Amino acid sequence: MSATLHETPTRPSSPRPPRRRPVALVVAGAVLVAAIGAGAALALGGRSADRSDQPAAAAAQPAADQATTAAAPTPASRGTATGQRNQDSGQEQSSTPSGSPKREGVTTLTDGRYDAYVRKVDPDRDLIVVDLVQVFTGKAAVRAALEDGMDRSAAEVRDTYVRNQNDRLRTLEMACGVRLNLIGSCESTGQEALFTKLIKDATYGQGQLFYYTLGVQGGVVQRIDEHQAQPAC
């Protein structure tokens, strides 16, 4: 008896759902491309902003430099009140205005007028040694004398008062034809006689009877005017 083999019927295979991985990859790739594009745009924008700021910064820098230059103080001339000159106002230079080095031991003052006692004169070498002072006249002379401890009775009759705060001596160069205007001299007096009188007058009253106004030009004393600092008696 033949056995009949019953084949187990197989179920038809159900259709597989379509794969979504490629779609997901495509979407992820698109997002990545968009992100890269956005980053590149931001980077370019940042570079453009930096470049646009550079001209402004460069323009601001000269303006700041100019403001600094304008704010820098410039050397001011040391003016003094009427009847008073500062004995330390003489600004010294390392060379003469012509650019040549100054003589050894000689002080070169800036151009101007200086009041001083004369301590020594050397006409042969065109040198003069001075002690710069302050000069007060009128009511300022009375106030200065009182401030320095002078008796009121003596101070109130002073029309001129000379204040000497220090004894520093300066050796200055005189011009070859320096002009000497001395009390009691005349235009016909020769240069040698004038120097003789200057040396003599400078010693009167322990060197304080007369003071002198020095006119400096080109770093050299061009003129010397004699003044009486106190009554002769």
JSON list of N, CA and C in Angstrom, two decimals, residues 13-51:
[
{"chain": "A", "resi": 13, "resn": "SER", "atom": "N", "xyz": [5.20, 33.62, 0.87]},
{"chain": "A", "resi": 13, "resn": "SER", "atom": "CA", "xyz": [5.98, 34.65, 1.62]},
{"chain": "A", "resi": 13, "resn": "SER", "atom": "C", "xyz": [5.36, 36.02, 1.44]},
{"chain": "A", "resi": 14, "resn": "SER", "atom": "N", "xyz": [5.23, 36.68, 2.60]},
{"chain": "A", "resi": 14, "resn": "SER", "atom": "CA", "xyz": [4.62, 38.02, 2.54]},
{"chain": "A", "resi": 14, "resn": "SER", "atom": "C", "xyz": [5.62, 39.03, 2.04]},
{"chain": "A", "resi": 15, "resn": "PRO", "atom": "N", "xyz": [5.20, 39.98, 1.30]},
{"chain": "A", "resi": 15, "resn": "PRO", "atom": "CA", "xyz": [6.15, 40.98, 0.72]},
{"chain": "A", "resi": 15, "resn": "PRO", "atom": "C", "xyz": [6.82, 41.80, 1.82]},
{"chain": "A", "resi": 16, "resn": "ARG", "atom": "N", "xyz": [8.12, 41.94, 1.71]},
{"chain": "A", "resi": 16, "resn": "ARG", "atom": "CA", "xyz": [8.90, 42.72, 2.69]},
{"chain": "A", "resi": 16, "resn": "ARG", "atom": "C", "xyz": [8.67, 44.21, 2.49]},
{"chain": "A", "resi": 17, "resn": "PRO", "atom": "N", "xyz": [8.59, 44.88, 3.62]},
{"chain": "A", "resi": 17, "resn": "PRO", "atom": "CA", "xyz": [8.41, 46.36, 3.48]},
{"chain": "A", "resi": 17, "resn": "PRO", "atom": "C", "xyz": [9.64, 46.99, 2.84]},
{"chain": "A", "resi": 18, "resn": "PRO", "atom": "N", "xyz": [9.44, 48.05, 2.15]},
{"chain": "A", "resi": 18, "resn": "PRO", "atom": "CA", "xyz": [10.59, 48.70, 1.47]},
{"chain": "A", "resi": 18, "resn": "PRO", "atom": "C", "xyz": [11.57, 49.23, 2.50]},
{"chain": "A", "resi": 19, "resn": "ARG", "atom": "N", "xyz": [12.84, 49.13, 2.16]},
{"chain": "A", "resi": 19, "resn": "ARG", "atom": "CA", "xyz": [13.89, 49.60, 3.06]},
{"chain": "A", "resi": 19, "resn": "ARG", "atom": "C", "xyz": [13.92, 51.14, 3.10]},
{"chain": "A", "resi": 20, "resn": "ARG", "atom": "N", "xyz": [13.97, 51.69, 4.33]},
{"chain": "A", "resi": 20, "resn": "ARG", "atom": "CA", "xyz": [13.97, 53.14, 4.51]},
{"chain": "A", "resi": 20, "resn": "ARG", "atom": "C", "xyz": [15.36, 53.71, 4.79]},
{"chain": "A", "resi": 21, "resn": "ARG", "atom": "N", "xyz": [16.36, 52.81, 4.89]},
{"chain": "A", "resi": 21, "resn": "ARG", "atom": "CA", "xyz": [17.70, 53.30, 5.23]},
{"chain": "A", "resi": 21, "resn": "ARG", "atom": "C", "xyz": [18.24, 54.27, 4.20]},
{"chain": "A", "resi": 22, "resn": "PRO", "atom": "N", "xyz": [18.11, 53.99, 2.94]},
{"chain": "A", "resi": 22, "resn": "PRO", "atom": "CA", "xyz": [18.64, 54.98, 1.98]},
{"chain": "A", "resi": 22, "resn": "PRO", "atom": "C", "xyz": [17.98, 56.33, 2.14]},
{"chain": "A", "resi": 23, "resn": "VAL", "atom": "N", "xyz": [16.67, 56.33, 2.41]},
{"chain": "A", "resi": 23, "resn": "VAL", "atom": "CA", "xyz": [15.99, 57.61, 2.56]},
{"chain": "A", "resi": 23, "resn": "VAL", "atom": "C", "xyz": [16.53, 58.37, 3.76]},
{"chain": "A", "resi": 24, "resn": "ALA", "atom": "N", "xyz": [16.73, 57.58, 4.85]},
{"chain": "A", "resi": 24, "resn": "ALA", "atom": "CA", "xyz": [17.27, 58.23, 6.06]},
{"chain": "A", "resi": 24, "resn": "ALA", "atom": "C", "xyz": [18.65, 58.80, 5.80]},
{"chain": "A", "resi": 25, "resn": "LEU", "atom": "N", "xyz": [19.47, 58.06, 5.08]},
{"chain": "A", "resi": 25, "resn": "LEU", "atom": "CA", "xyz": [20.81, 58.54, 4.76]},
{"chain": "A", "resi": 25, "resn": "LEU", "atom": "C", "xyz": [20.75, 59.80, 3.91]},
{"chain": "A", "resi": 26, "resn": "VAL", "atom": "N", "xyz": [19.82, 59.81, 2.97]},
{"chain": "A", "resi": 26, "resn": "VAL", "atom": "CA", "xyz": [19.69, 60.99, 2.12]},
{"chain": "A", "resi": 26, "resn": "VAL", "atom": "C", "xyz": [19.30, 62.20, 2.95]},
{"chain": "A", "resi": 27, "resn": "VAL", "atom": "N", "xyz": [18.35, 61.99, 3.89]},
{"chain": "A", "resi": 27, "resn": "VAL", "atom": "CA", "xyz": [17.90, 63.10, 4.73]},
{"chain": "A", "resi": 27, "resn": "VAL", "atom": "C", "xyz": [19.04, 63.58, 5.61]},
{"chain": "A", "resi": 28, "resn": "ALA", "atom": "N", "xyz": [19.78, 62.63, 6.22]},
{"chain": "A", "resi": 28, "resn": "ALA", "atom": "CA", "xyz": [20.91, 63.01, 7.08]},
{"chain": "A", "resi": 28, "resn": "ALA", "atom": "C", "xyz": [21.96, 63.77, 6.28]},
{"chain": "A", "resi": 29, "resn": "GLY", "atom": "N", "xyz": [22.19, 63.31, 5.07]},
{"chain": "A", "resi": 29, "resn": "GLY", "atom": "CA", "xyz": [23.17, 64.01, 4.23]},
{"chain": "A", "resi": 29, "resn": "GLY", "atom": "C", "xyz": [22.73, 65.42, 3.90]},
{"chain": "A", "resi": 30, "resn": "ALA", "atom": "N", "xyz": [21.46, 65.58, 3.65]},
{"chain": "A", "resi": 30, "resn": "ALA", "atom": "CA", "xyz": [20.96, 66.92, 3.35]},
{"chain": "A", "resi": 30, "resn": "ALA", "atom": "C", "xyz": [21.10, 67.84, 4.55]},
{"chain": "A", "resi": 31, "resn": "VAL", "atom": "N", "xyz": [20.81, 67.30, 5.75]},
{"chain": "A", "resi": 31, "resn": "VAL", "atom": "CA", "xyz": [20.95, 68.11, 6.96]},
{"chain": "A", "resi": 31, "resn": "VAL", "atom": "C", "xyz": [22.40, 68.51, 7.16]},
{"chain": "A", "resi": 32, "resn": "LEU", "atom": "N", "xyz": [23.31, 67.54, 6.93]},
{"chain": "A", "resi": 32, "resn": "LEU", "atom": "CA", "xyz": [24.74, 67.83, 7.09]},
{"chain": "A", "resi": 32, "resn": "LEU", "atom": "C", "xyz": [25.20, 68.89, 6.12]},
{"chain": "A", "resi": 33, "resn": "VAL", "atom": "N", "xyz": [24.76, 68.77, 4.87]},
{"chain": "A", "resi": 33, "resn": "VAL", "atom": "CA", "xyz": [25.14, 69.77, 3.87]},
{"chain": "A", "resi": 33, "resn": "VAL", "atom": "C", "xyz": [24.61, 71.14, 4.27]},
{"chain": "A", "resi": 34, "resn": "ALA", "atom": "N", "xyz": [23.37, 71.17, 4.77]},
{"chain": "A", "resi": 34, "resn": "ALA", "atom": "CA", "xyz": [22.80, 72.46, 5.19]},
{"chain": "A", "resi": 34, "resn": "ALA", "atom": "C", "xyz": [23.58, 73.05, 6.35]},
{"chain": "A", "resi": 35, "resn": "ALA", "atom": "N", "xyz": [23.98, 72.16, 7.30]},
{"chain": "A", "resi": 35, "resn": "ALA", "atom": "CA", "xyz": [24.75, 72.66, 8.46]},
{"chain": "A", "resi": 35, "resn": "ALA", "atom": "C", "xyz": [26.09, 73.21, 8.02]},
{"chain": "A", "resi": 36, "resn": "ILE", "atom": "N", "xyz": [26.76, 72.46, 7.11]},
{"chain": "A", "resi": 36, "resn": "ILE", "atom": "CA", "xyz": [28.06, 72.94, 6.61]},
{"chain": "A", "resi": 36, "resn": "ILE", "atom": "C", "xyz": [27.89, 74.27, 5.89]},
{"chain": "A", "resi": 37, "resn": "GLY", "atom": "N", "xyz": [26.84, 74.38, 5.10]},
{"chain": "A", "resi": 37, "resn": "GLY", "atom": "CA", "xyz": [26.59, 75.64, 4.39]},
{"chain": "A", "resi": 37, "resn": "GLY", "atom": "C", "xyz": [26.35, 76.78, 5.34]},
{"chain": "A", "resi": 38, "resn": "ALA", "atom": "N", "xyz": [25.58, 76.52, 6.40]},
{"chain": "A", "resi": 38, "resn": "ALA", "atom": "CA", "xyz": [25.30, 77.58, 7.39]},
{"chain": "A", "resi": 38, "resn": "ALA", "atom": "C", "xyz": [26.58, 77.99, 8.10]},
{"chain": "A", "resi": 39, "resn": "GLY", "atom": "N", "xyz": [27.42, 76.98, 8.45]},
{"chain": "A", "resi": 39, "resn": "GLY", "atom": "CA", "xyz": [28.69, 77.31, 9.11]},
{"chain": "A", "resi": 39, "resn": "GLY", "atom": "C", "xyz": [29.59, 78.13, 8.22]},
{"chain": "A", "resi": 40, "resn": "ALA", "atom": "N", "xyz": [29.64, 77.76, 6.95]},
{"chain": "A", "resi": 40, "resn": "ALA", "atom": "CA", "xyz": [30.48, 78.53, 6.02]},
{"chain": "A", "resi": 40, "resn": "ALA", "atom": "C", "xyz": [29.97, 79.95, 5.88]},
{"chain": "A", "resi": 41, "resn": "ALA", "atom": "N", "xyz": [28.64, 80.09, 5.85]},
{"chain": "A", "resi": 41, "resn": "ALA", "atom": "CA", "xyz": [28.07, 81.44, 5.74]},
{"chain": "A", "resi": 41, "resn": "ALA", "atom": "C", "xyz": [28.41, 82.27, 6.95]},
{"chain": "A", "resi": 42, "resn": "LEU", "atom": "N", "xyz": [28.33, 81.65, 8.15]},
{"chain": "A", "resi": 42, "resn": "LEU", "atom": "CA", "xyz": [28.67, 82.39, 9.37]},
{"chain": "A", "resi": 42, "resn": "LEU", "atom": "C", "xyz": [30.13, 82.79, 9.38]},
{"chain": "A", "resi": 43, "resn": "ALA", "atom": "N", "xyz": [31.00, 81.84, 8.92]},
{"chain": "A", "resi": 43, "resn": "ALA", "atom": "CA", "xyz": [32.44, 82.15, 8.89]},
{"chain": "A", "resi": 43, "resn": "ALA", "atom": "C", "xyz": [32.73, 83.28, 7.94]},
{"chain": "A", "resi": 44, "resn": "LEU", "atom": "N", "xyz": [32.11, 83.24, 6.76]},
{"chain": "A", "resi": 44, "resn": "LEU", "atom": "CA", "xyz": [32.33, 84.32, 5.79]},
{"chain": "A", "resi": 44, "resn": "LEU", "atom": "C", "xyz": [31.80, 85.63, 6.33]},
{"chain": "A", "resi": 45, "resn": "GLY", "atom": "N", "xyz": [30.64, 85.56, 7.00]},
{"chain": "A", "resi": 45, "resn": "GLY", "atom": "CA", "xyz": [30.08, 86.78, 7.58]},
{"chain": "A", "resi": 45, "resn": "GLY", "atom": "C", "xyz": [30.99, 87.35, 8.65]},
{"chain": "A", "resi": 46, "resn": "GLY", "atom": "N", "xyz": [31.58, 86.44, 9.49]},
{"chain": "A", "resi": 46, "resn": "GLY", "atom": "CA", "xyz": [32.49, 86.91, 10.53]},
{"chain": "A", "resi": 46, "resn": "GLY", "atom": "C", "xyz": [33.72, 87.55, 9.93]},
{"chain": "A", "resi": 47, "resn": "ARG", "atom": "N", "xyz": [34.27, 86.92, 8.85]},
{"chain": "A", "resi": 47, "resn": "ARG", "atom": "CA", "xyz": [35.44, 87.51, 8.20]},
{"chain": "A", "resi": 47, "resn": "ARG", "atom": "C", "xyz": [35.11, 88.85, 7.59]},
{"chain": "A", "resi": 48, "resn": "SER", "atom": "N", "xyz": [33.94, 88.94, 7.00]},
{"chain": "A", "resi": 48, "resn": "SER", "atom": "CA", "xyz": [33.55, 90.23, 6.40]},
{"chain": "A", "resi": 48, "resn": "SER", "atom": "C", "xyz": [33.42, 91.29, 7.47]},
{"chain": "A", "resi": 49, "resn": "ALA", "atom": "N", "xyz": [32.86, 90.88, 8.63]},
{"chain": "A", "resi": 49, "resn": "ALA", "atom": "CA", "xyz": [32.70, 91.86, 9.71]},
{"chain": "A", "resi": 49, "resn": "ALA", "atom": "C", "xyz": [34.05, 92.30, 10.22]},
{"chain": "A", "resi": 50, "resn": "ASP", "atom": "N", "xyz": [34.99, 91.31, 10.35]},
{"chain": "A", "resi": 50, "resn": "ASP", "atom": "CA", "xyz": [36.34, 91.67, 10.80]},
{"chain": "A", "resi": 50, "resn": "ASP", "atom": "C", "xyz": [37.00, 92.62, 9.83]},
{"chain": "A", "resi": 51, "resn": "ARG", "atom": "N", "xyz": [36.85, 92.30, 8.51]},
{"chain": "A", "resi": 51, "resn": "ARG", "atom": "CA", "xyz": [37.47, 93.17, 7.51]},
{"chain": "A", "resi": 51, "resn": "ARG", "atom": "C", "xyz": [36.83, 94.55, 7.51]}
]
